[in-house]
Amino acid sequence: MAAFTIYPAIDIRGGKCVRLLQGDYTKETVYGDSPVEMAALFAEQGAEWIHMVDLDGAKEGKRVNDRFVVEAAKQLPVKVQIGGGIRTEDDIVYYLENGVARVILGSAAIARPSFVKEMLKKYGERIAIGIDAKDGFVATEGWLHTSNVKATDLGKELAEAGAQTFIFTDIATDGMLSGPNIQEAVEMARATGKDVIASGGVRSLADLVSLQNHVGDGVAGAIVGKALYTKQFTVAEALKVVQGE
């Protein structure tokens, strides 16, 4: 069976580790004062990747909490992927030159598709495409707007432009501990023929197993946030389950 990767999530707002309910900035819970310490904890438990999001950056359209991301990427024995507030090639270069393994382009995929395609051509697999969907349609700008573009159509178009990795979030499930939307993650993987990392709703080790059962369809990993912070399970326990130990 192909590898299935666990991505512990660290969402940064005002320099702290937070979680939002369904992307709502007014429904925030703070889980830690130091994103880097949180990343170190996940690394100690065996995480190979850390998924970081600059929430302030996503809202303001520019890098805001980047120093924490760079610190984690440079100091810890993990690979870091970052999304939020990445709007220019300078942003991409800044992160890649400072030790970040993969940069996620999200809202730009709708707002500036030609830019995203150009970046895919230039930086290849170091660019991941973040597609956030609401009822099957792409949501943008920190989920404040829903477009009229079907998520799978955008995925197909960008796969043809060279995207190798997609991060698919079903907004309805994010931060809700309600179970992931496996069907839509699988649809995205089948539509694109590429790796899809499922994000949103993971609440139990059983959810991870259910997602991993679709590795053959292209579901290559899961981003886990709230379940870790509310101690439903640890990174170490998640890794044991997906590694079949």
CSV table of C-alpha atoms in Angstrom, one decimal:
chain,number,residue,atom,x,y,z
A,1,MET,CA,0.0,0.0,0.0
A,2,ALA,CA,1.3,3.5,-0.8
A,3,ALA,CA,2.3,5.7,2.0
A,4,PHE,CA,-0.4,7.7,3.9
A,5,THR,CA,0.9,10.8,5.6
A,6,ILE,CA,-0.4,12.5,8.7
A,7,TYR,CA,-0.1,16.3,8.7
A,8,PRO,CA,-0.6,17.8,12.2
A,9,ALA,CA,-2.1,21.3,11.6
A,10,ILE,CA,-0.9,24.5,13.2
A,11,ASP,CA,-3.1,27.5,12.5
A,12,ILE,CA,-1.4,30.8,13.5
A,13,ARG,CA,-3.3,33.9,14.4
A,14,GLY,CA,-1.7,36.8,16.4
A,15,GLY,CA,1.4,34.6,16.9
A,16,LYS,CA,-0.6,31.9,18.7
A,17,CYS,CA,-1.8,28.4,17.9
A,18,VAL,CA,-5.6,28.6,17.3
A,19,ARG,CA,-8.4,26.7,15.7
A,20,LEU,CA,-11.4,28.2,14.0
A,21,LEU,CA,-14.8,26.6,13.6
A,22,GLN,CA,-15.6,26.3,9.9
A,23,GLY,CA,-13.1,29.1,9.2
A,24,ASP,CA,-15.0,31.6,11.2
A,25,TYR,CA,-12.6,34.2,12.7
A,26,THR,CA,-15.1,35.0,15.4
A,27,LYS,CA,-15.2,31.4,16.6
A,28,GLU,CA,-11.6,30.9,17.7
A,29,THR,CA,-10.0,28.7,20.4
A,30,VAL,CA,-6.4,29.3,21.5
A,31,TYR,CA,-4.5,26.1,22.1
A,32,GLY,CA,-1.0,27.4,22.6
A,33,ASP,CA,1.2,30.5,22.8
A,34,SER,CA,4.0,29.2,20.6
A,35,PRO,CA,3.5,27.6,17.2
A,36,VAL,CA,7.1,26.5,17.1
A,37,GLU,CA,6.8,24.7,20.4
A,38,MET,CA,3.7,23.0,19.2
A,39,ALA,CA,5.5,22.0,16.0
A,40,ALA,CA,8.4,20.6,18.1
A,41,LEU,CA,5.9,18.5,20.2
A,42,PHE,CA,4.4,17.0,17.0
A,43,ALA,CA,7.9,16.3,15.6
A,44,GLU,CA,8.9,14.6,18.9
A,45,GLN,CA,5.9,12.3,18.4
A,46,GLY,CA,7.1,11.3,15.0
A,47,ALA,CA,5.4,13.7,12.6
A,48,GLU,CA,7.4,13.9,9.3
A,49,TRP,CA,5.3,16.9,8.0
A,50,ILE,CA,3.7,19.8,9.7
A,51,HIS,CA,0.9,21.8,8.0
A,52,MET,CA,1.0,25.4,9.0
A,53,VAL,CA,-1.5,28.1,8.1
A,54,ASP,CA,-1.0,31.9,8.5
A,55,LEU,CA,-4.6,32.8,9.3
A,56,ASP,CA,-3.9,36.5,9.5
A,57,GLY,CA,-2.1,36.3,6.2
A,58,ALA,CA,-5.1,34.5,4.6
A,59,LYS,CA,-7.3,37.4,5.7
A,60,GLU,CA,-5.0,40.2,4.9
A,61,GLY,CA,-3.6,38.8,1.7
A,62,LYS,CA,0.1,39.1,2.7
A,63,ARG,CA,2.6,37.3,5.0
A,64,VAL,CA,2.0,38.1,8.6
A,65,ASN,CA,3.1,35.2,10.8
A,66,ASP,CA,5.9,34.0,8.6
A,67,ARG,CA,8.7,34.2,11.2
A,68,PHE,CA,7.1,31.3,13.2
A,69,VAL,CA,6.9,29.2,10.0
A,70,VAL,CA,10.5,29.8,9.1
A,71,GLU,CA,11.7,29.1,12.6
A,72,ALA,CA,9.9,25.8,12.6
A,73,ALA,CA,11.2,24.9,9.2
A,74,LYS,CA,14.8,25.8,10.1
A,75,GLN,CA,15.0,24.4,13.6
A,76,LEU,CA,13.0,21.2,13.5
A,77,PRO,CA,13.6,17.8,11.8
A,78,VAL,CA,10.3,18.0,9.9
A,79,LYS,CA,9.1,19.1,6.5
A,80,VAL,CA,6.8,22.1,6.7
A,81,GLN,CA,4.1,23.1,4.3
A,82,ILE,CA,2.6,26.6,4.6
A,83,GLY,CA,-0.6,28.2,3.3
A,84,GLY,CA,-2.2,31.6,3.9
A,85,GLY,CA,-1.3,35.0,2.6
A,86,ILE,CA,0.9,33.8,-0.3
A,87,ARG,CA,0.1,36.0,-3.2
A,88,THR,CA,3.3,36.7,-5.1
A,89,GLU,CA,6.3,34.8,-6.4
A,90,ASP,CA,8.4,36.7,-3.8
A,91,ASP,CA,6.3,35.1,-1.1
A,92,ILE,CA,7.0,31.6,-2.6
A,93,VAL,CA,10.7,32.2,-3.0
A,94,TYR,CA,10.9,33.6,0.6
A,95,TYR,CA,9.5,30.5,2.0
A,96,LEU,CA,11.3,28.0,-0.2
A,97,GLU,CA,14.7,29.7,0.4
A,98,ASN,CA,14.0,29.6,4.2
A,99,GLY,CA,13.6,25.9,4.5
A,100,VAL,CA,9.9,25.4,3.8
A,101,ALA,CA,9.3,22.2,1.8
A,102,ARG,CA,6.0,23.1,0.2
A,103,VAL,CA,4.0,26.2,-0.4
A,104,ILE,CA,0.2,26.1,-0.7
A,105,LEU,CA,-1.6,28.3,-3.2
A,106,GLY,CA,-5.3,28.6,-2.5
A,107,SER,CA,-7.4,31.7,-3.3
A,108,ALA,CA,-4.9,32.7,-6.0
A,109,ALA,CA,-6.0,29.6,-8.0
A,110,ILE,CA,-9.4,31.3,-8.6
A,111,ALA,CA,-8.3,35.0,-8.6
A,112,ARG,CA,-5.2,34.6,-10.7
A,113,PRO,CA,-5.1,31.2,-12.5
A,114,SER,CA,-2.4,32.2,-14.9
A,115,PHE,CA,-0.1,33.2,-12.0
A,116,VAL,CA,-0.7,29.8,-10.4
A,117,LYS,CA,0.0,27.9,-13.6
A,118,GLU,CA,3.2,29.9,-14.1
A,119,MET,CA,4.3,29.0,-10.5
A,120,LEU,CA,3.6,25.4,-11.1
A,121,LYS,CA,5.7,25.4,-14.2
A,122,LYS,CA,8.6,27.0,-12.2
A,123,TYR,CA,8.5,25.3,-8.9
A,124,GLY,CA,6.8,22.0,-9.7
A,125,GLU,CA,6.0,19.7,-6.8
A,126,ARG,CA,7.0,22.3,-4.2
A,127,ILE,CA,3.7,24.0,-4.9
A,128,ALA,CA,0.5,22.4,-3.5
A,129,ILE,CA,-2.9,23.6,-4.5
A,130,GLY,CA,-5.3,24.2,-1.7
A,131,ILE,CA,-8.9,23.8,-2.8
A,132,ASP,CA,-11.5,24.6,-0.1
A,133,ALA,CA,-15.1,23.7,-1.1
A,134,LYS,CA,-18.5,24.5,0.1
A,135,ASP,CA,-21.2,22.3,-1.4
A,136,GLY,CA,-18.8,21.3,-4.1
A,137,PHE,CA,-17.9,24.8,-5.1
A,138,VAL,CA,-14.6,26.6,-4.5
A,139,ALA,CA,-14.5,29.0,-1.5
A,140,THR,CA,-11.9,31.8,-1.5
A,141,GLU,CA,-10.4,34.6,0.7
A,142,GLY,CA,-10.2,32.7,3.9
A,143,TRP,CA,-13.6,31.2,3.1
A,144,LEU,CA,-15.4,34.5,3.1
A,145,HIS,CA,-16.6,34.0,-0.4
A,146,THR,CA,-17.9,31.1,-2.5
A,147,SER,CA,-17.2,31.1,-6.2
A,148,ASN,CA,-19.3,29.5,-9.0
A,149,VAL,CA,-16.4,27.2,-9.9
A,150,LYS,CA,-16.8,23.5,-9.3
A,151,ALA,CA,-13.9,22.2,-7.1
A,152,THR,CA,-13.3,19.2,-9.3
A,153,ASP,CA,-13.2,21.3,-12.4
A,154,LEU,CA,-10.5,23.6,-10.9
A,155,GLY,CA,-8.6,20.5,-9.8
A,156,LYS,CA,-8.6,19.0,-13.3
A,157,GLU,CA,-7.4,22.3,-14.8
A,158,LEU,CA,-4.5,22.7,-12.4
A,159,ALA,CA,-3.5,19.0,-12.6
A,160,GLU,CA,-3.1,19.5,-16.3
A,161,ALA,CA,-1.0,22.6,-15.5
A,162,GLY,CA,1.4,20.4,-13.5
A,163,ALA,CA,0.0,20.3,-9.9
A,164,GLN,CA,1.0,17.1,-8.2
A,165,THR,CA,-0.5,17.6,-4.7
A,166,PHE,CA,-3.9,19.0,-3.7
A,167,ILE,CA,-5.2,19.8,-0.3
A,168,PHE,CA,-8.9,19.4,-0.2
A,169,THR,CA,-11.0,20.9,2.6
A,170,ASP,CA,-14.7,20.5,3.0
A,171,ILE,CA,-15.6,23.7,4.9
A,172,ALA,CA,-18.7,22.1,6.4
A,173,THR,CA,-16.6,19.7,8.3
A,174,ASP,CA,-13.6,21.8,9.3
A,175,GLY,CA,-13.1,22.2,13.0
A,176,MET,CA,-16.3,20.3,13.7
A,177,LEU,CA,-15.0,16.9,14.6
A,178,SER,CA,-17.9,15.5,12.5
A,179,GLY,CA,-15.9,13.1,10.3
A,180,PRO,CA,-14.2,13.9,7.1
A,181,ASN,CA,-16.0,14.2,3.7
A,182,ILE,CA,-14.3,11.1,2.3
A,183,GLN,CA,-16.5,11.0,-0.8
A,184,GLU,CA,-15.5,14.4,-2.0
A,185,ALA,CA,-11.8,13.8,-1.3
A,186,VAL,CA,-12.0,10.7,-3.4
A,187,GLU,CA,-13.8,12.5,-6.1
A,188,MET,CA,-11.1,15.1,-6.2
A,189,ALA,CA,-8.4,12.5,-6.3
A,190,ARG,CA,-10.1,10.6,-9.2
A,191,ALA,CA,-10.8,13.9,-11.1
A,192,THR,CA,-7.2,15.0,-10.9
A,193,GLY,CA,-5.3,11.7,-10.9
A,194,LYS,CA,-3.0,13.3,-8.4
A,195,ASP,CA,-2.3,13.1,-4.6
A,196,VAL,CA,-5.0,14.5,-2.5
A,197,ILE,CA,-4.5,15.4,1.2
A,198,ALA,CA,-7.9,15.4,3.0
A,199,SER,CA,-8.5,18.2,5.4
A,200,GLY,CA,-11.4,18.9,7.8
A,201,GLY,CA,-13.4,16.8,10.2
A,202,VAL,CA,-11.0,14.1,11.3
A,203,ARG,CA,-12.2,13.1,14.8
A,204,SER,CA,-10.9,9.6,15.4
A,205,LEU,CA,-8.3,7.0,14.5
A,206,ALA,CA,-11.1,5.2,12.6
A,207,ASP,CA,-11.5,8.3,10.4
A,208,LEU,CA,-7.9,8.0,9.5
A,209,VAL,CA,-8.2,4.4,8.6
A,210,SER,CA,-11.3,5.1,6.4
A,211,LEU,CA,-9.3,7.8,4.5
A,212,GLN,CA,-6.3,5.5,4.2
A,213,ASN,CA,-8.5,2.8,2.7
A,214,HIS,CA,-8.6,5.2,-0.4
A,215,VAL,CA,-4.9,5.4,-0.9
A,216,GLY,CA,-5.5,3.5,-4.1
A,217,ASP,CA,-7.8,6.2,-5.3
A,218,GLY,CA,-5.1,8.9,-4.6
A,219,VAL,CA,-6.0,10.0,-1.1
A,220,ALA,CA,-2.4,10.4,0.1
A,221,GLY,CA,-2.8,11.9,3.6
A,222,ALA,CA,-4.9,13.7,6.2
A,223,ILE,CA,-4.5,17.0,7.9
A,224,VAL,CA,-5.4,16.7,11.6
A,225,GLY,CA,-6.1,19.7,13.8
A,226,LYS,CA,-8.8,19.9,16.4
A,227,ALA,CA,-8.7,16.1,17.2
A,228,LEU,CA,-5.1,16.5,18.3
A,229,TYR,CA,-5.7,19.7,20.3
A,230,THR,CA,-8.7,18.2,22.1
A,231,LYS,CA,-6.8,15.0,22.8
A,232,GLN,CA,-8.9,12.6,20.9
A,233,PHE,CA,-5.6,10.9,20.0
A,234,THR,CA,-1.9,11.8,19.6
A,235,VAL,CA,0.3,12.1,16.5
A,236,ALA,CA,2.1,9.0,17.7
A,237,GLU,CA,-1.2,7.0,18.0
A,238,ALA,CA,-2.2,8.2,14.5
A,239,LEU,CA,1.1,7.1,13.0
A,240,LYS,CA,0.8,3.7,14.6
A,241,VAL,CA,-2.6,3.2,13.1
A,242,VAL,CA,-1.7,4.2,9.5
A,243,GLN,CA,1.6,2.4,9.6
A,244,GLY,CA,-0.3,-0.8,10.6
A,245,GLU,CA,1.5,-1.2,13.9
